[in-house]
mmCIF file of C-alpha atoms and ligand atoms in Angstrom:
data_model
loop_
_atom_site.group_PDB
_atom_site.id
_atom_site.type_symbol
_atom_site.label_atom_id
_atom_site.label_comp_id
_atom_site.label_asym_id
_atom_site.label_seq_id
_atom_site.Cartn_x
_atom_site.Cartn_y
_atom_site.Cartn_z
ATOM 1 C CA MET M 674 102.074 132.603 20.082
ATOM 2 C CA ARG M 675 101.102 131.705 16.084
ATOM 3 C CA ILE M 676 103.217 128.487 15.363
ATOM 4 C CA GLY M 677 103.843 126.387 11.969
ATOM 5 C CA VAL M 678 104.323 123.103 11.869
ATOM 6 C CA LEU M 679 105.617 120.539 9.143
ATOM 7 C CA THR M 680 107.236 117.612 8.134
ATOM 8 C CA GLY M 681 109.915 116.977 5.554
ATOM 9 C CA GLY M 682 112.231 114.313 3.589
ATOM 10 C CA GLY M 683 111.509 110.839 4.167
ATOM 11 C CA ASP M 684 109.126 110.202 7.056
ATOM 12 C CA CYS M 685 109.813 107.419 9.851
ATOM 13 C CA PRO M 686 108.166 106.329 12.563
ATOM 14 C CA GLY M 687 107.484 109.088 15.313
ATOM 15 C CA LEU M 688 106.385 112.517 13.459
ATOM 16 C CA ASN M 689 102.916 111.828 14.758
ATOM 17 C CA ALA M 690 104.305 111.919 18.094
ATOM 18 C CA VAL M 691 106.054 114.760 17.636
ATOM 19 C CA ILE M 692 103.061 116.880 15.676
ATOM 20 C CA ARG M 693 101.364 115.653 18.607
ATOM 21 C CA ALA M 694 103.783 116.731 21.640
ATOM 22 C CA VAL M 695 103.923 120.328 20.059
ATOM 23 C CA VAL M 696 100.500 121.040 19.433
ATOM 24 C CA LYS M 697 99.831 119.670 22.951
ATOM 25 C CA THR M 698 102.684 122.061 24.653
ATOM 26 C CA ALA M 699 101.828 125.199 22.819
ATOM 27 C CA ILE M 700 98.310 125.158 23.678
ATOM 28 C CA HIS M 701 98.524 123.830 27.512
ATOM 29 C CA GLN M 702 101.231 125.756 28.294
ATOM 30 C CA TYR M 703 100.507 128.742 26.423
ATOM 31 C CA GLY M 704 97.404 129.242 24.885
ATOM 32 C CA ASP M 705 99.115 128.770 21.137
ATOM 33 C CA THR M 706 97.529 128.600 17.503
ATOM 34 C CA VAL M 707 99.633 125.957 15.381
ATOM 35 C CA ILE M 708 99.328 125.496 11.977
ATOM 36 C CA GLY M 709 100.177 122.502 10.145
ATOM 37 C CA PHE M 710 101.632 122.489 6.783
ATOM 38 C CA ARG M 711 101.075 120.004 4.190
ATOM 39 C CA ASP M 712 103.182 118.093 2.453
ATOM 40 C CA GLY M 713 106.787 119.527 3.444
ATOM 41 C CA PHE M 714 107.892 123.226 2.142
ATOM 42 C CA SER M 715 105.065 122.614 -0.062
ATOM 43 C CA GLY M 716 102.403 123.728 2.528
ATOM 44 C CA LEU M 717 104.272 126.798 2.539
ATOM 45 C CA ILE M 718 105.080 127.264 -1.259
ATOM 46 C CA LYS M 719 100.971 126.158 -2.318
ATOM 47 C CA ASP M 720 99.138 127.315 1.030
ATOM 48 C CA LYS M 721 98.563 124.703 2.078
ATOM 49 C CA THR M 722 97.584 124.801 5.878
ATOM 50 C CA VAL M 723 95.310 122.285 8.161
ATOM 51 C CA PRO M 724 94.811 123.295 11.901
ATOM 52 C CA LEU M 725 96.292 121.191 14.415
ATOM 53 C CA ASP M 726 93.683 121.482 17.754
ATOM 54 C CA LEU M 727 94.131 118.857 20.258
ATOM 55 C CA PRO M 728 91.568 116.920 18.500
ATOM 56 C CA SER M 729 93.281 116.935 15.532
ATOM 57 C CA VAL M 730 96.011 115.102 17.306
ATOM 58 C CA SER M 731 94.219 113.213 19.562
ATOM 59 C CA GLY M 732 94.715 109.288 18.888
ATOM 60 C CA ILE M 733 98.125 109.767 16.892
ATOM 61 C CA LEU M 734 100.688 109.021 19.997
ATOM 62 C CA PRO M 735 101.150 105.393 18.337
ATOM 63 C CA ARG M 736 100.257 106.303 14.002
ATOM 64 C CA GLY M 737 103.401 105.610 11.543
ATOM 65 C CA GLY M 738 103.868 108.042 9.166
ATOM 66 C CA THR M 739 102.956 111.575 9.197
ATOM 67 C CA ILE M 740 99.019 113.248 9.729
ATOM 68 C CA LEU M 741 101.268 116.563 7.555
ATOM 69 C CA GLY M 742 102.313 114.186 4.652
ATOM 70 C CA SER M 743 105.745 114.618 3.570
ATOM 71 C CA SER M 744 107.509 115.106 0.770
ATOM 72 C CA ASN M 745 111.517 115.177 -0.188
ATOM 73 C CA ARG M 746 111.293 117.030 -4.016
ATOM 74 C CA ASP M 747 109.655 120.785 -2.419
ATOM 75 C CA ASN M 748 113.133 122.520 -1.988
ATOM 76 C CA PRO M 749 111.847 125.892 -2.493
ATOM 77 C CA PHE M 750 114.970 127.709 -3.541
ATOM 78 C CA ARG M 751 114.964 124.682 -5.890
ATOM 79 C CA TYR M 752 111.280 124.189 -7.141
ATOM 80 C CA ALA M 753 111.680 121.724 -9.443
ATOM 81 C CA GLU M 754 108.203 121.501 -11.757
ATOM 82 C CA ARG M 755 107.178 120.665 -14.859
ATOM 83 C CA ARG M 756 106.506 123.251 -17.561
ATOM 84 C CA ASN M 757 105.459 122.875 -20.766
ATOM 85 C CA GLY M 758 106.236 118.906 -20.253
ATOM 86 C CA GLN M 759 109.966 120.311 -19.831
ATOM 87 C CA ALA M 760 111.633 120.454 -15.944
ATOM 88 C CA THR M 761 112.326 123.620 -14.602
ATOM 89 C CA GLN M 762 113.732 124.198 -11.616
ATOM 90 C CA SER M 763 113.090 128.383 -9.929
ATOM 91 C CA ASP M 764 113.417 129.937 -6.328
ATOM 92 C CA VAL M 765 110.310 129.915 -5.431
ATOM 93 C CA SER M 766 111.520 130.642 -1.727
ATOM 94 C CA ASP M 767 109.811 134.322 -1.354
ATOM 95 C CA THR M 768 106.411 132.653 -1.874
ATOM 96 C CA VAL M 769 106.882 130.494 1.580
ATOM 97 C CA VAL M 770 107.789 134.096 3.424
ATOM 98 C CA GLU M 771 104.610 135.262 2.022
ATOM 99 C CA THR M 772 102.522 132.716 3.320
ATOM 100 C CA TYR M 773 104.415 132.000 6.839
ATOM 101 C CA ARG M 774 103.821 136.047 6.869
ATOM 102 C CA LYS M 775 99.906 135.401 5.020
ATOM 103 C CA HIS M 776 99.669 133.187 8.442
ATOM 104 C CA GLU M 777 101.182 135.699 11.429
ATOM 105 C CA LEU M 778 103.199 133.158 12.287
ATOM 106 C CA ASP M 779 105.957 133.958 15.088
ATOM 107 C CA CYS M 780 107.666 130.418 14.722
ATOM 108 C CA LEU M 781 107.820 127.605 11.790
ATOM 109 C CA ILE M 782 108.872 124.074 13.697
ATOM 110 C CA VAL M 783 110.445 122.144 10.891
ATOM 111 C CA ILE M 784 111.094 118.080 11.840
ATOM 112 C CA GLY M 785 113.143 116.713 8.874
ATOM 113 C CA GLY M 786 115.650 115.436 8.498
ATOM 114 C CA ASP M 787 119.464 117.068 6.690
ATOM 115 C CA GLY M 788 117.693 118.069 3.851
ATOM 116 C CA THR M 789 114.872 119.601 5.003
ATOM 117 C CA LEU M 790 116.831 121.629 8.102
ATOM 118 C CA GLU M 791 119.382 122.930 5.725
ATOM 119 C CA ILE M 792 116.128 124.816 3.718
ATOM 120 C CA ALA M 793 115.071 125.804 7.097
ATOM 121 C CA HIS M 794 118.218 127.287 8.122
ATOM 122 C CA LYS M 795 118.411 128.812 4.583
ATOM 123 C CA PHE M 796 115.323 130.792 5.606
ATOM 124 C CA THR M 797 116.585 132.145 8.570
ATOM 125 C CA ALA M 798 118.091 134.610 6.254
ATOM 126 C CA LYS M 799 115.001 135.780 4.763
ATOM 127 C CA GLY M 800 113.862 137.001 8.363
ATOM 128 C CA LEU M 801 112.056 133.963 9.530
ATOM 129 C CA ASN M 802 112.440 132.502 12.938
ATOM 130 C CA VAL M 803 112.662 128.485 12.506
ATOM 131 C CA ILE M 804 113.147 125.539 14.587
ATOM 132 C CA GLY M 805 114.323 121.861 13.870
ATOM 133 C CA ILE M 806 113.570 118.448 14.780
ATOM 134 C CA PRO M 807 115.869 116.053 13.704
ATOM 135 C CA LYS M 808 114.187 112.424 12.720
ATOM 136 C CA THR M 809 115.876 109.899 9.750
ATOM 137 C CA ILE M 810 115.712 106.505 10.630
ATOM 138 C CA ASP M 811 119.763 106.411 9.664
ATOM 139 C CA ASN M 812 120.682 107.858 12.881
ATOM 140 C CA ASP M 813 123.554 109.569 10.408
ATOM 141 C CA LEU M 814 123.263 112.939 12.407
ATOM 142 C CA SER M 815 125.992 113.667 14.995
ATOM 143 C CA ALA M 816 124.897 117.108 16.345
ATOM 144 C CA THR M 817 122.382 114.933 18.138
ATOM 145 C CA HIS M 818 122.726 111.225 20.127
ATOM 146 C CA VAL M 819 119.374 109.834 18.756
ATOM 147 C CA THR M 820 117.436 110.622 16.236
ATOM 148 C CA PHE M 821 113.752 109.226 16.394
ATOM 149 C CA GLY M 822 112.778 106.497 13.959
ATOM 150 C CA PHE M 823 115.935 104.489 14.275
ATOM 151 C CA ASP M 824 114.709 102.441 17.602
ATOM 152 C CA THR M 825 111.778 101.487 15.794
ATOM 153 C CA ALA M 826 113.414 100.891 12.405
ATOM 154 C CA VAL M 827 116.105 98.585 13.906
ATOM 155 C CA ASN M 828 113.475 96.348 16.595
ATOM 156 C CA THR M 829 111.973 96.168 12.787
ATOM 157 C CA VAL M 830 114.810 95.206 11.371
ATOM 158 C CA MET M 831 115.666 93.072 13.985
ATOM 159 C CA GLU M 832 112.535 90.963 13.993
ATOM 160 C CA ALA M 833 113.270 90.333 10.359
ATOM 161 C CA ILE M 834 116.463 88.493 11.069
ATOM 162 C CA ASP M 835 115.057 86.764 13.765
ATOM 163 C CA LYS M 836 112.502 84.662 11.264
ATOM 164 C CA ILE M 837 115.106 84.967 8.320
ATOM 165 C CA MET M 838 116.687 83.545 10.993
ATOM 166 C CA THR M 839 114.866 80.061 11.254
ATOM 167 C CA THR M 840 114.441 79.332 7.229
ATOM 168 C CA ALA M 841 118.199 79.832 6.816
ATOM 169 C CA GLU M 842 118.313 77.471 9.357
ATOM 170 C CA SER M 843 116.065 74.595 8.164
ATOM 171 C CA HIS M 844 117.408 75.044 4.176
ATOM 172 C CA HIS M 845 121.089 75.185 5.277
ATOM 173 C CA ARG M 846 121.372 78.276 3.523
ATOM 174 C CA VAL M 847 123.417 82.073 2.816
ATOM 175 C CA MET M 848 120.502 84.132 4.176
ATOM 176 C CA VAL M 849 121.193 88.325 2.804
ATOM 177 C CA VAL M 850 119.154 90.820 4.510
ATOM 178 C CA GLU M 851 119.418 94.386 2.910
ATOM 179 C CA VAL M 852 118.726 96.999 5.451
ATOM 180 C CA MET M 853 118.885 101.089 4.768
ATOM 181 C CA GLY M 854 120.925 103.981 6.052
ATOM 182 C CA ARG M 855 121.628 105.503 3.211
ATOM 183 C CA ASP M 856 125.860 105.561 3.842
ATOM 184 C CA ALA M 857 125.833 105.027 7.457
ATOM 185 C CA GLY M 858 126.014 101.695 8.684
ATOM 186 C CA TRP M 859 124.005 102.044 12.283
ATOM 187 C CA ILE M 860 120.806 100.234 11.236
ATOM 188 C CA ALA M 861 122.414 97.177 9.903
ATOM 189 C CA ILE M 862 124.843 96.978 12.538
ATOM 190 C CA SER M 863 122.405 97.675 15.693
ATOM 191 C CA ALA M 864 119.926 95.310 14.010
ATOM 192 C CA GLY M 865 122.515 92.845 13.416
ATOM 193 C CA MET M 866 124.080 92.563 16.726
ATOM 194 C CA ALA M 867 120.418 91.801 18.139
ATOM 195 C CA GLY M 868 119.303 90.242 16.031
ATOM 196 C CA GLY M 869 122.910 87.353 16.072
ATOM 197 C CA ALA M 870 123.586 87.703 12.698
ATOM 198 C CA HIS M 871 127.229 85.784 12.228
ATOM 199 C CA ILE M 872 127.679 88.632 9.427
ATOM 200 C CA ILE M 873 127.418 92.456 8.652
ATOM 201 C CA LEU M 874 128.732 94.825 6.031
ATOM 202 C CA ILE M 875 128.758 98.260 6.711
ATOM 203 C CA PRO M 876 129.659 101.284 4.171
ATOM 204 C CA GLU M 877 132.473 102.013 6.830
ATOM 205 C CA ILE M 878 134.002 98.795 6.883
ATOM 206 C CA PRO M 879 134.832 98.099 3.165
ATOM 207 C CA PHE M 880 134.789 93.850 2.727
ATOM 208 C CA ASP M 881 136.263 91.194 0.713
ATOM 209 C CA MET M 882 134.173 88.571 -0.948
ATOM 210 C CA GLU M 883 136.968 85.509 0.124
ATOM 211 C CA ARG M 884 137.102 86.734 3.666
ATOM 212 C CA ILE M 885 132.964 86.205 3.613
ATOM 213 C CA ALA M 886 133.245 82.654 2.571
ATOM 214 C CA GLU M 887 135.986 82.074 4.494
ATOM 215 C CA GLN M 888 133.396 83.187 7.216
ATOM 216 C CA ILE M 889 130.852 80.893 5.799
ATOM 217 C CA TYR M 890 133.345 77.555 5.706
ATOM 218 C CA THR M 891 134.429 78.467 9.188
ATOM 219 C CA ARG M 892 130.860 77.987 10.378
ATOM 220 C CA LYS M 893 130.247 75.096 8.341
ATOM 221 C CA GLY M 894 133.411 73.348 10.144
ATOM 222 C CA ARG M 895 132.146 74.551 13.711
ATOM 223 C CA GLY M 896 128.782 72.530 12.345
ATOM 224 C CA LYS M 897 126.850 75.432 11.524
ATOM 225 C CA HIS M 898 125.391 75.231 7.747
ATOM 226 C CA PHE M 899 124.114 78.634 7.628
ATOM 227 C CA THR M 900 124.732 82.284 7.622
ATOM 228 C CA VAL M 901 122.667 85.590 7.930
ATOM 229 C CA ILE M 902 124.456 87.748 6.230
ATOM 230 C CA VAL M 903 123.030 91.857 7.313
ATOM 231 C CA VAL M 904 123.466 94.152 4.495
ATOM 232 C CA ALA M 905 123.887 98.074 4.788
ATOM 233 C CA GLU M 906 122.818 99.282 1.375
ATOM 234 C CA GLY M 907 125.530 101.678 1.020
ATOM 235 C CA ALA M 908 128.478 98.621 1.844
ATOM 236 C CA LYS M 909 130.695 98.303 -1.011
ATOM 237 C CA ALA M 910 133.647 95.753 -1.533
ATOM 238 C CA ALA M 911 137.214 96.848 -1.052
ATOM 239 C CA GLY M 912 138.246 99.304 -4.034
ATOM 240 C CA GLY M 913 134.765 99.183 -5.291
ATOM 241 C CA ASP M 914 132.152 101.652 -4.702
ATOM 242 C CA ARG M 915 128.093 101.364 -3.626
ATOM 243 C CA ILE M 916 126.030 100.454 -5.964
ATOM 244 C CA ILE M 917 123.193 103.500 -6.998
ATOM 245 C CA LYS M 918 119.650 101.925 -7.692
ATOM 246 C CA ARG M 919 118.154 105.697 -9.011
ATOM 247 C CA ILE M 920 117.973 108.925 -8.463
ATOM 248 C CA VAL M 921 115.552 111.283 -8.097
ATOM 249 C CA GLU M 922 115.804 114.381 -9.653
ATOM 250 C CA GLY M 923 114.662 117.543 -6.936
ATOM 251 C CA SER M 924 115.391 115.307 -3.838
ATOM 252 C CA SER M 925 117.626 117.416 -2.332
ATOM 253 C CA GLU M 926 120.444 114.331 -1.370
ATOM 254 C CA THR M 927 119.531 112.585 -5.108
ATOM 255 C CA VAL M 928 120.798 109.380 -4.892
ATOM 256 C CA ARG M 929 118.907 106.219 -3.861
ATOM 257 C CA LEU M 930 121.255 102.757 -2.859
ATOM 258 C CA GLY M 931 120.334 99.420 -3.147
ATOM 259 C CA GLY M 932 121.360 96.143 -4.737
ATOM 260 C CA VAL M 933 124.188 94.834 -2.889
ATOM 261 C CA GLY M 934 122.817 92.184 -1.256
ATOM 262 C CA ASP M 935 121.787 90.533 -4.441
ATOM 263 C CA MET M 936 125.044 90.804 -5.640
ATOM 264 C CA VAL M 937 126.784 89.763 -2.334
ATOM 265 C CA ALA M 938 124.062 86.679 -2.606
ATOM 266 C CA ARG M 939 125.383 86.210 -6.389
ATOM 267 C CA GLU M 940 128.938 85.854 -5.500
ATOM 268 C CA LEU M 941 128.328 83.993 -2.710
ATOM 269 C CA GLU M 942 126.753 81.439 -4.530
ATOM 270 C CA GLU M 943 129.191 81.484 -7.408
ATOM 271 C CA LEU M 944 132.450 81.425 -4.652
ATOM 272 C CA THR M 945 130.638 79.068 -1.916
ATOM 273 C CA HIS M 946 128.396 76.709 -4.360
ATOM 274 C CA LEU M 947 126.434 77.068 -1.342
ATOM 275 C CA GLU M 948 122.683 78.411 -1.975
ATOM 276 C CA ALA M 949 121.925 82.241 -0.838
ATOM 277 C CA ARG M 950 118.711 84.534 -0.896
ATOM 278 C CA CYS M 951 118.678 88.359 -0.784
ATOM 279 C CA THR M 952 115.959 89.854 1.275
ATOM 280 C CA VAL M 953 115.493 93.391 0.908
ATOM 281 C CA LEU M 954 113.726 94.761 3.705
ATOM 282 C CA GLY M 955 113.088 98.740 1.852
ATOM 283 C CA HIS M 956 110.436 100.259 3.230
ATOM 284 C CA ILE M 957 109.179 98.669 5.904
ATOM 285 C CA GLN M 958 111.538 99.995 8.001
ATOM 286 C CA ARG M 959 110.193 103.633 7.461
ATOM 287 C CA GLY M 960 106.641 102.423 8.591
ATOM 288 C CA GLY M 961 104.800 101.317 11.498
ATOM 289 C CA THR M 962 103.755 102.396 15.514
ATOM 290 C CA PRO M 963 107.135 104.006 16.569
ATOM 291 C CA SER M 964 108.702 101.984 20.118
ATOM 292 C CA ALA M 965 108.252 103.304 23.701
ATOM 293 C CA PHE M 966 111.765 104.701 22.854
ATOM 294 C CA ASP M 967 110.573 106.630 20.034
ATOM 295 C CA ARG M 968 107.334 107.716 21.180
ATOM 296 C CA ILE M 969 108.940 109.346 24.412
ATOM 297 C CA LEU M 970 112.194 110.795 22.446
ATOM 298 C CA SER M 971 110.228 111.705 19.967
ATOM 299 C CA THR M 972 107.734 113.503 22.639
ATOM 300 C CA ARG M 973 110.625 115.030 24.631
ATOM 301 C CA TYR M 974 111.484 116.372 20.712
ATOM 302 C CA GLY M 975 108.291 118.488 20.307
ATOM 303 C CA ALA M 976 107.754 119.520 23.703
ATOM 304 C CA THR M 977 110.758 120.887 23.638
ATOM 305 C CA ALA M 978 110.678 122.434 21.002
ATOM 306 C CA ALA M 979 107.365 124.376 22.017
ATOM 307 C CA VAL M 980 109.580 125.775 24.913
ATOM 308 C CA PHE M 981 112.518 126.845 22.592
ATOM 309 C CA ALA M 982 110.071 128.844 20.653
ATOM 310 C CA HIS M 983 108.717 131.138 23.659
ATOM 311 C CA GLU M 984 112.750 131.220 24.628
ATOM 312 C CA LYS M 985 113.203 132.733 20.801
ATOM 313 C CA LYS M 986 116.150 129.884 20.560
ATOM 314 C CA PHE M 987 115.335 130.259 16.713
ATOM 315 C CA ASP M 988 118.082 128.716 14.000
ATOM 316 C CA HIS M 989 118.084 126.010 16.482
ATOM 317 C CA MET M 990 117.183 122.416 16.314
ATOM 318 C CA VAL M 991 116.708 120.201 19.189
ATOM 319 C CA ALA M 992 118.632 117.490 20.121
ATOM 320 C CA LEU M 993 119.704 114.819 22.893
ATOM 321 C CA ARG M 994 122.912 115.073 24.485
ATOM 322 C CA THR M 995 121.773 112.306 26.731
ATOM 323 C CA PRO M 996 120.279 112.711 29.520
ATOM 324 C CA ASP M 997 119.218 116.353 28.497
ATOM 325 C CA ILE M 998 117.758 118.239 25.270
ATOM 326 C CA ALA M 999 120.178 121.235 24.515
ATOM 327 C CA ALA M 1000 119.840 123.674 21.485
ATOM 328 C CA VAL M 1001 122.001 123.014 18.795
ATOM 329 C CA PRO M 1002 122.562 125.971 16.470
ATOM 330 C CA LEU M 1003 121.812 124.800 12.997
ATOM 331 C CA SER M 1004 124.678 125.823 11.197
ATOM 332 C CA GLU M 1005 126.498 123.665 13.701
ATOM 333 C CA ALA M 1006 124.272 120.575 13.105
ATOM 334 C CA LEU M 1007 123.977 120.632 9.021
ATOM 335 C CA HIS M 1008 126.720 118.052 7.577
ATOM 336 C CA GLN M 1009 128.142 117.250 10.519
ATOM 337 C CA MET M 1010 127.834 113.434 9.240
ATOM 338 C CA LYS M 1011 127.568 110.761 12.073
ATOM 339 C CA ARG M 1012 129.101 106.851 10.821
ATOM 340 C CA VAL M 1013 129.578 104.081 12.434
ATOM 341 C CA PRO M 1014 133.572 104.175 13.553
ATOM 342 C CA PRO M 1015 135.142 101.194 12.302
ATOM 343 C CA THR M 1016 137.107 101.279 15.797
ATOM 344 C CA GLY M 1017 134.446 102.527 18.486
ATOM 345 C CA GLY M 1018 133.086 100.263 21.119
ATOM 346 C CA HIS M 1019 129.807 98.475 18.731
ATOM 347 C CA VAL M 1020 132.562 96.960 15.458
ATOM 348 C CA GLU M 1021 134.281 95.895 19.039
ATOM 349 C CA THR M 1022 131.690 94.530 20.574
ATOM 350 C CA ALA M 1023 130.629 92.776 17.987
ATOM 351 C CA ARG M 1024 133.830 91.447 17.142
ATOM 352 C CA ARG M 1025 134.535 89.847 20.192
ATOM 353 C CA VAL M 1026 131.254 87.781 20.512
ATOM 354 C CA GLY M 1027 132.343 86.484 16.462
ATOM 355 C CA ILE M 1028 130.766 88.721 14.184
ATOM 356 C CA SER M 1029 132.624 89.542 11.097
ATOM 357 C CA PHE M 1030 132.418 92.440 9.124
ATOM 358 C CA GLY M 1031 134.156 90.687 5.792
ATOM 359 C CA ASP M 1032 137.518 92.527 5.834
HETATM 360 O O1 F6P V 31 117.000 108.638 4.934
HETATM 361 C C1 F6P V 31 115.496 107.596 4.915
HETATM 362 C C2 F6P V 31 116.001 106.795 3.946
HETATM 363 O O2 F6P V 31 114.755 105.516 4.391
HETATM 364 C C3 F6P V 31 117.261 105.988 3.431
HETATM 365 O O3 F6P V 31 117.515 105.405 4.227
HETATM 366 C C4 F6P V 31 117.329 105.063 2.569
HETATM 367 O O4 F6P V 31 118.334 104.918 1.198
HETATM 368 C C5 F6P V 31 116.181 106.590 1.808
HETATM 369 O O5 F6P V 31 115.753 107.123 2.617
HETATM 370 C C6 F6P V 31 114.766 106.343 0.789
HETATM 371 O O6 F6P V 31 114.687 107.039 0.301
HETATM 372 P P1 F6P V 31 113.167 107.043 -0.537
HETATM 373 O O7 F6P V 31 111.950 106.870 -0.205
HETATM 374 O O8 F6P V 31 113.434 107.946 -1.188
HETATM 375 O O9 F6P V 31 113.432 105.782 -1.104
#
């Protein structure tokens, strides 16, 4: 077979491990030829390729990022360009089909989040054989038990909380840590629990500043003069809205969140007269070497995708259905967002050990 591979959307740890597993399986097991496309669908629009042979994937297992590059602005069905200083949008999907045919591909393996996989699914109707591999640090796809990249991000946040905890205690401060996750609180609740945060604010449970202040006083009453609060970027006050930081035109999800951590710290200072600081962890959460869990999951996803290509399981996505890797139709997998159930196991356990959700 001739197999194309691209990585699209925001990067995450484990992308290179997936690419390596696809290439190794395709070459060792089947004697295939694998071609990488640079910078997401842009590589197919502009025919930017890189041969993916065994030497090119040697040593990339522990590397963060993606050797192929990524882009979340190159939707071929709504391709945004500036022409004569003017922002334009056009459908260049036929160019993608031409590039696919030019390289005589039998299958295109698309490694991406919801937006990228939706584009992949649309190409099935144009006659392309696509297979999806779900990635996102947000872990917000319900079709798979876990997305790769999530575990590493949680570990990164946990280590940050460990560090914040010591300075919070020294200075008797309220320390707010803002984390990513978009409209899902998985990173916040998982890393918050792992790091021993005292209060966790997630998009699924609207918070109340007075209740948070009460928790801080309760801790003070117990002789604990510091509090660590983990806030998901999509968290919102009851009756309020999420805080939008910027709009990224041309991206499949245009809204970028951010700022809730600063708001919480500021309002808590006013309410409690205690010193508060906010740390926004930002893109640190998307970088670095993948954890052992993510390396294994990425390898299983990549190797299985190559097998699925030979089994002609096109228009499907690989998904972890513990303990197996299953094939899920892309039409079923898309737009099925997985959020933290407010009365589910994570929240219940957190509450049992005294963590407040500010509600
Ligand atoms: O979806 C992954 C993610 O890292 C989100 O957690 C975050 O909101 C967003 O991407 C940030 O996107 P960008 O890299 O475009 O700022």
